[in-house]
Amino acid sequence: MQVHIDALGAEGHGLARLPDGAALFVAGALPGEDVTVLPTGDGRARVETIIHPSADRVAPVCDLFGECGGCSVQYMSLPLSLRWKTDTVLRALHAAGHADPVPVTSWQGAPMTRRRVDLTFAREGQAIALGLHRKRGAVVDMTQCHVLEPALFALLPPLRQMLHSLPAVRRGGDLQINMLDSGPDLLLATDGPLGPDDRRLLAQFAGTHRIPRISWRPHGSHDTPETAAQTAGVWHEFCGVRTAPPPGAFLQPSRAGEDAIRQAVLDALPTKRIKGDIIELYAGCGTLSFALAERARVMAYEGDWAAFACLKQACGGTRVQAFHNDLNRQPVMGTVLAKAGAVVLDPPHAGAGAQLQQIIDGRPLRVIYVSCNPTALRRDAAALLQAGYRLEHVTVIDQFLWSTEVESVCLFTRPPPPRRR
């Protein structure tokens, strides 16, 4: 069947219209292309032949494209990717009811700048495969990567050798790497217990490759990690303030992407003196907190205990005060939020949950919402609209190159109450 691709869907698939008006999503197709497809059911199809390719179709830069579970749209030019992600965010906001045109700023990162990665590994014969899963498949050994920082990618070959020698690795496990200012920080999960020989090998590896800390926990568990080897102090700076992140701490994927989000949040604050404190929700280890503190006093709330402890320890001598609240079970109340000069929130993928209702009840004049999920943003933006908030500005952040992930910073305001005579 031959179809013409009109647009891109939310998952990056080409969107075509069948003669009866039904939508057909074609994996691997781009807008403007004429393609022959093989329907796979449920309104989906795959490309068989590209009759007229788009000018935005490019050759994938990685030989593992199509196998590795990471970069899913490397056939799409980066300028088209940014336009598509911007449209995805704007469509979500339009679906929420924010139909008036607003100023939009878009930012895109560069290849080979990603500083954190979650990998999986498995024994395959006499070797270790270390990389990402195929979709619903085995581990694809990451022999090349065009998104990771070169220093991070350079760790993978010696890591394979070390993991192969570990008695704690029976069949496989997971590995998270954060490239902190102090150096690589590793969180290892294995399917076997960690014994004295494992600790000795990890300590040797950490010393040889200048890794300040290697932490460990059983594979599949959410236990608090234990330190398996440490050769130096672990630290990371946010706006000149030194913190001590816990194992597996959340970092923005790239330094430049973190700077772009931080600047978009600061630009959304009032240009004049802020009347009242800034209340920051889901503060993490302080990614935004210390930058916000340059503009006003910050009341920073975080639910994860390890992240809160990191933030609390770094607050001395700053205008940041840290609080430990599970914001889904113990949200900051509207009576507190009502006094804020601005509310800044960077919620998890599922959105703001119970905390959003307290924001609506408190009716602060300015809400700055950092989103990593357009679907959750649509739901929360609709609730803010119904409560009288207006969308003033949107910044779209693309730091997950060649993927369907997109982040945004949205400024919502509401008019101040009329003055009493």
XYZ file of N, CA, C and O in Angstrom, residues 170-252:
332
model
N 26.715 -13.315 38.023
C 26.402 -14.676 37.592
C 25.876 -14.665 36.164
O 26.491 -15.215 35.268
N 24.744 -14.041 35.981
C 24.189 -13.898 34.624
C 24.280 -12.457 34.122
O 24.472 -12.228 32.944
N 24.121 -11.480 35.042
C 24.175 -10.094 34.595
C 23.741 -9.134 35.683
O 23.723 -9.461 36.871
N 23.369 -7.923 35.264
C 22.957 -6.891 36.211
C 22.814 -5.556 35.519
O 22.680 -5.472 34.290
N 22.853 -4.496 36.322
C 22.690 -3.129 35.817
C 23.840 -2.266 36.314
O 24.455 -2.544 37.348
N 24.072 -1.174 35.580
C 25.139 -0.244 35.950
C 24.701 1.170 35.596
O 24.328 1.446 34.452
N 24.737 2.054 36.591
C 24.444 3.470 36.361
C 25.722 4.265 36.562
O 26.443 4.064 37.548
N 26.001 5.177 35.630
C 27.197 6.012 35.724
C 26.775 7.477 35.670
O 26.066 7.899 34.749
N 27.212 8.246 36.658
C 27.067 9.702 36.672
C 28.450 10.321 36.555
O 29.345 9.982 37.349
N 28.643 11.220 35.611
C 29.917 11.909 35.498
C 29.842 13.186 36.336
O 29.390 14.234 35.877
N 30.239 13.067 37.613
C 30.220 14.197 38.527
C 31.467 15.057 38.331
O 32.411 14.672 37.634
N 31.488 16.214 38.997
C 32.675 17.064 38.927
C 33.879 16.380 39.555
O 35.026 16.657 39.191
N 33.644 15.455 40.500
C 34.748 14.738 41.134
C 35.206 13.534 40.322
O 36.234 12.918 40.647
N 34.472 13.173 39.264
C 34.812 12.019 38.446
C 33.640 11.074 38.307
O 32.541 11.330 38.818
N 33.824 9.943 37.623
C 32.721 9.006 37.419
C 32.238 8.407 38.747
O 33.051 8.017 39.590
N 30.930 8.350 38.899
C 30.325 7.753 40.084
C 29.493 6.566 39.624
O 28.553 6.730 38.843
N 29.831 5.363 40.094
C 29.215 4.131 39.590
C 28.288 3.529 40.639
O 28.630 3.469 41.825
N 27.119 3.090 40.178
C 26.185 2.325 40.999
C 25.959 0.999 40.293
O 25.362 0.940 39.220
N 26.437 -0.073 40.903
C 26.430 -1.401 40.315
C 25.370 -2.264 40.998
O 25.222 -2.233 42.215
N 24.633 -3.028 40.206
C 23.681 -4.004 40.737
C 23.984 -5.350 40.097
O 24.005 -5.464 38.861
N 24.233 -6.376 40.910
C 24.571 -7.703 40.391
C 23.573 -8.733 40.905
O 22.905 -8.530 41.920
N 23.502 -9.852 40.187
C 22.566 -10.913 40.576
C 23.171 -11.905 41.561
O 22.552 -12.912 41.889
N 24.375 -11.629 42.022
C 24.995 -12.424 43.058
C 25.467 -11.535 44.193
O 25.635 -10.316 44.014
N 25.681 -12.072 45.394
C 26.123 -11.253 46.526
C 27.553 -10.763 46.334
O 28.355 -11.376 45.627
N 27.861 -9.664 46.991
C 29.190 -9.071 46.894
C 30.086 -9.659 47.981
O 29.810 -9.505 49.181
N 31.147 -10.338 47.564
C 32.050 -10.958 48.515
C 33.372 -10.213 48.611
O 33.595 -9.206 47.914
N 34.295 -10.688 49.447
C 35.599 -10.022 49.607
C 36.380 -9.921 48.302
O 37.028 -8.896 48.040
N 36.348 -10.943 47.448
C 37.066 -10.878 46.179
C 36.474 -9.796 45.273
O 37.215 -9.096 44.562
N 35.152 -9.674 45.283
C 34.512 -8.624 44.497
C 34.960 -7.238 44.969
O 35.289 -6.369 44.150
N 34.967 -7.038 46.257
C 35.351 -5.724 46.792
C 36.805 -5.399 46.445
O 37.144 -4.256 46.144
N 37.666 -6.418 46.509
C 39.069 -6.188 46.154
C 39.203 -5.798 44.689
O 39.928 -4.855 44.350
N 38.496 -6.500 43.806
C 38.557 -6.177 42.377
C 37.971 -4.797 42.085
O 38.505 -4.048 41.259
N 36.885 -4.439 42.759
C 36.286 -3.115 42.557
C 37.226 -2.009 43.047
O 37.348 -0.961 42.410
N 37.899 -2.252 44.177
C 38.834 -1.253 44.689
C 40.009 -1.066 43.730
O 40.464 0.070 43.490
N 40.520 -2.176 43.171
C 41.606 -2.066 42.198
C 41.154 -1.293 40.959
O 41.882 -0.438 40.444
N 39.946 -1.603 40.485
C 39.435 -0.918 39.299
C 39.261 0.571 39.574
O 39.613 1.423 38.738
N 38.711 0.919 40.747
C 38.500 2.324 41.082
C 39.829 3.068 41.157
O 39.951 4.197 40.662
N 40.842 2.462 41.741
C 42.137 3.112 41.830
C 42.800 3.289 40.477
O 43.375 4.342 40.187
N 42.712 2.268 39.626
C 43.357 2.335 38.312
C 42.727 3.397 37.429
O 43.428 4.119 36.692
N 41.399 3.529 37.491
C 40.687 4.429 36.570
C 40.206 5.712 37.231
O 39.384 6.429 36.651
N 40.741 5.999 38.431
C 40.439 7.257 39.125
C 38.937 7.465 39.289
O 38.392 8.513 38.942
N 38.299 6.450 39.822
C 36.863 6.511 40.107
C 36.701 6.714 41.607
O 37.086 5.840 42.400
N 36.172 7.857 42.038
C 36.099 8.130 43.476
C 35.250 7.131 44.251
O 35.576 6.809 45.392
N 34.148 6.634 43.640
C 33.252 5.766 44.413
C 32.565 4.759 43.500
O 32.123 5.100 42.394
N 32.483 3.525 43.983
C 31.653 2.498 43.366
C 30.697 1.989 44.436
O 31.129 1.505 45.482
N 29.401 2.111 44.184
C 28.387 1.639 45.128
C 27.741 0.388 44.560
O 27.821 0.094 43.359
N 27.063 -0.348 45.444
C 26.479 -1.631 45.029
C 25.165 -1.877 45.756
O 24.966 -1.439 46.892
N 24.270 -2.587 45.068
C 23.079 -3.146 45.702
C 22.627 -4.357 44.898
O 23.015 -4.507 43.717
N 21.818 -5.242 45.477
C 21.379 -6.429 44.743
C 20.562 -6.054 43.514
O 19.781 -5.083 43.529
N 20.720 -6.821 42.472
C 19.991 -6.564 41.232
C 18.490 -6.698 41.455
O 18.011 -7.644 42.076
N 17.740 -5.724 40.980
C 16.292 -5.756 41.095
C 15.747 -5.179 42.374
O 14.525 -5.091 42.539
N 16.617 -4.769 43.290
C 16.145 -4.227 44.563
C 16.196 -2.706 44.532
O 16.858 -2.100 43.691
N 15.487 -2.111 45.482
C 15.542 -0.660 45.680
C 16.158 -0.338 47.040
O 15.879 0.722 47.608
N 16.993 -1.259 47.529
C 17.660 -1.031 48.813
C 18.603 0.171 48.710
O 19.079 0.532 47.623
N 18.877 0.765 49.855
C 19.867 1.833 49.886
C 21.226 1.260 49.500
O 21.683 0.272 50.096
N 21.892 1.835 48.507
C 23.174 1.264 48.073
C 24.228 1.351 49.171
O 24.220 2.259 50.001
N 25.147 0.401 49.170
C 26.286 0.442 50.068
C 27.535 0.777 49.266
O 27.634 0.487 48.069
N 28.486 1.415 49.908
C 29.743 1.760 49.247
C 30.621 0.518 49.185
O 31.010 -0.039 50.218
N 30.949 0.095 47.958
C 31.790 -1.086 47.768
C 33.264 -0.715 47.672
O 34.135 -1.509 48.048
N 33.553 0.483 47.129
C 34.939 0.947 47.023
C 34.924 2.465 46.957
O 34.071 3.047 46.279
N 35.844 3.111 47.655
C 35.950 4.569 47.595
C 37.412 4.962 47.692
O 38.131 4.523 48.594
N 37.842 5.784 46.738
C 39.246 6.199 46.676
C 39.425 7.683 46.928
O 40.544 8.133 47.136
N 38.324 8.467 46.870
C 38.432 9.918 47.057
C 37.048 10.466 47.387
O 36.049 9.733 47.357
N 36.988 11.761 47.689
C 35.720 12.404 47.987
C 34.851 12.506 46.739
O 35.341 12.609 45.613
N 33.541 12.475 46.958
C 32.571 12.581 45.868
C 31.870 13.924 45.998
O 31.290 14.226 47.055
N 31.914 14.735 44.928
C 31.283 16.049 45.008
C 30.859 16.527 43.621
O 31.336 16.040 42.594
N 29.926 17.455 43.644
C 29.441 18.056 42.404
C 28.932 19.452 42.742
O 28.307 19.655 43.785
N 29.201 20.414 41.863
C 28.820 21.803 42.127
C 27.601 22.213 41.327
O 27.484 21.899 40.143
N 26.698 22.930 42.010
C 25.571 23.603 41.370
C 25.725 25.094 41.648
O 25.634 25.524 42.799
N 25.991 25.850 40.592
C 26.153 27.307 40.720
C 27.181 27.671 41.793
O 26.956 28.573 42.604
N 28.287 26.970 41.801
C 29.373 27.286 42.714
C 29.222 26.716 44.105
O 30.123 26.883 44.937
N 28.115 26.037 44.400
C 27.901 25.433 45.712
C 28.226 23.943 45.614
O 27.655 23.233 44.775
N 29.121 23.466 46.444
C 29.555 22.074 46.385
C 28.583 21.186 47.158
O 28.261 21.460 48.308
N 28.139 20.110 46.517
C 27.262 19.138 47.149
C 27.931 17.764 47.119
O 28.902 17.552 46.384
N 27.390 16.835 47.905
C 27.892 15.456 47.942
C 26.759 14.525 47.519
O 26.039 13.990 48.368
N 26.549 14.322 46.208
C 25.395 13.539 45.746
C 25.456 12.091 46.215
O 26.528 11.484 46.292
N 24.296 11.516 46.536
C 24.256 10.104 46.916
C 24.436 9.208 45.693
O 24.333 9.682 44.540
N 24.696 7.930 45.870
C 24.800 7.015 44.719
C 23.514 7.029 43.890
O 22.404 7.025 44.434
N 23.690 7.087 42.579
C 22.535 7.078 41.688
C 21.747 8.365 41.690
O 20.572 8.373 41.290
N 22.341 9.479 42.133
C 21.623 10.751 42.205
C 21.143 11.181 40.832
O 21.774 10.879 39.806
N 20.025 11.919 40.821
C 19.503 12.425 39.551
C 20.316 13.631 39.109
O 20.502 14.585 39.862
N 20.787 13.583 37.885
C 21.420 14.724 37.218
C 20.717 14.943 35.894
O 20.240 13.988 35.270
N 20.667 16.197 35.454
C 20.225 16.431 34.086
C 21.209 15.744 33.138
O 22.406 15.642 33.433
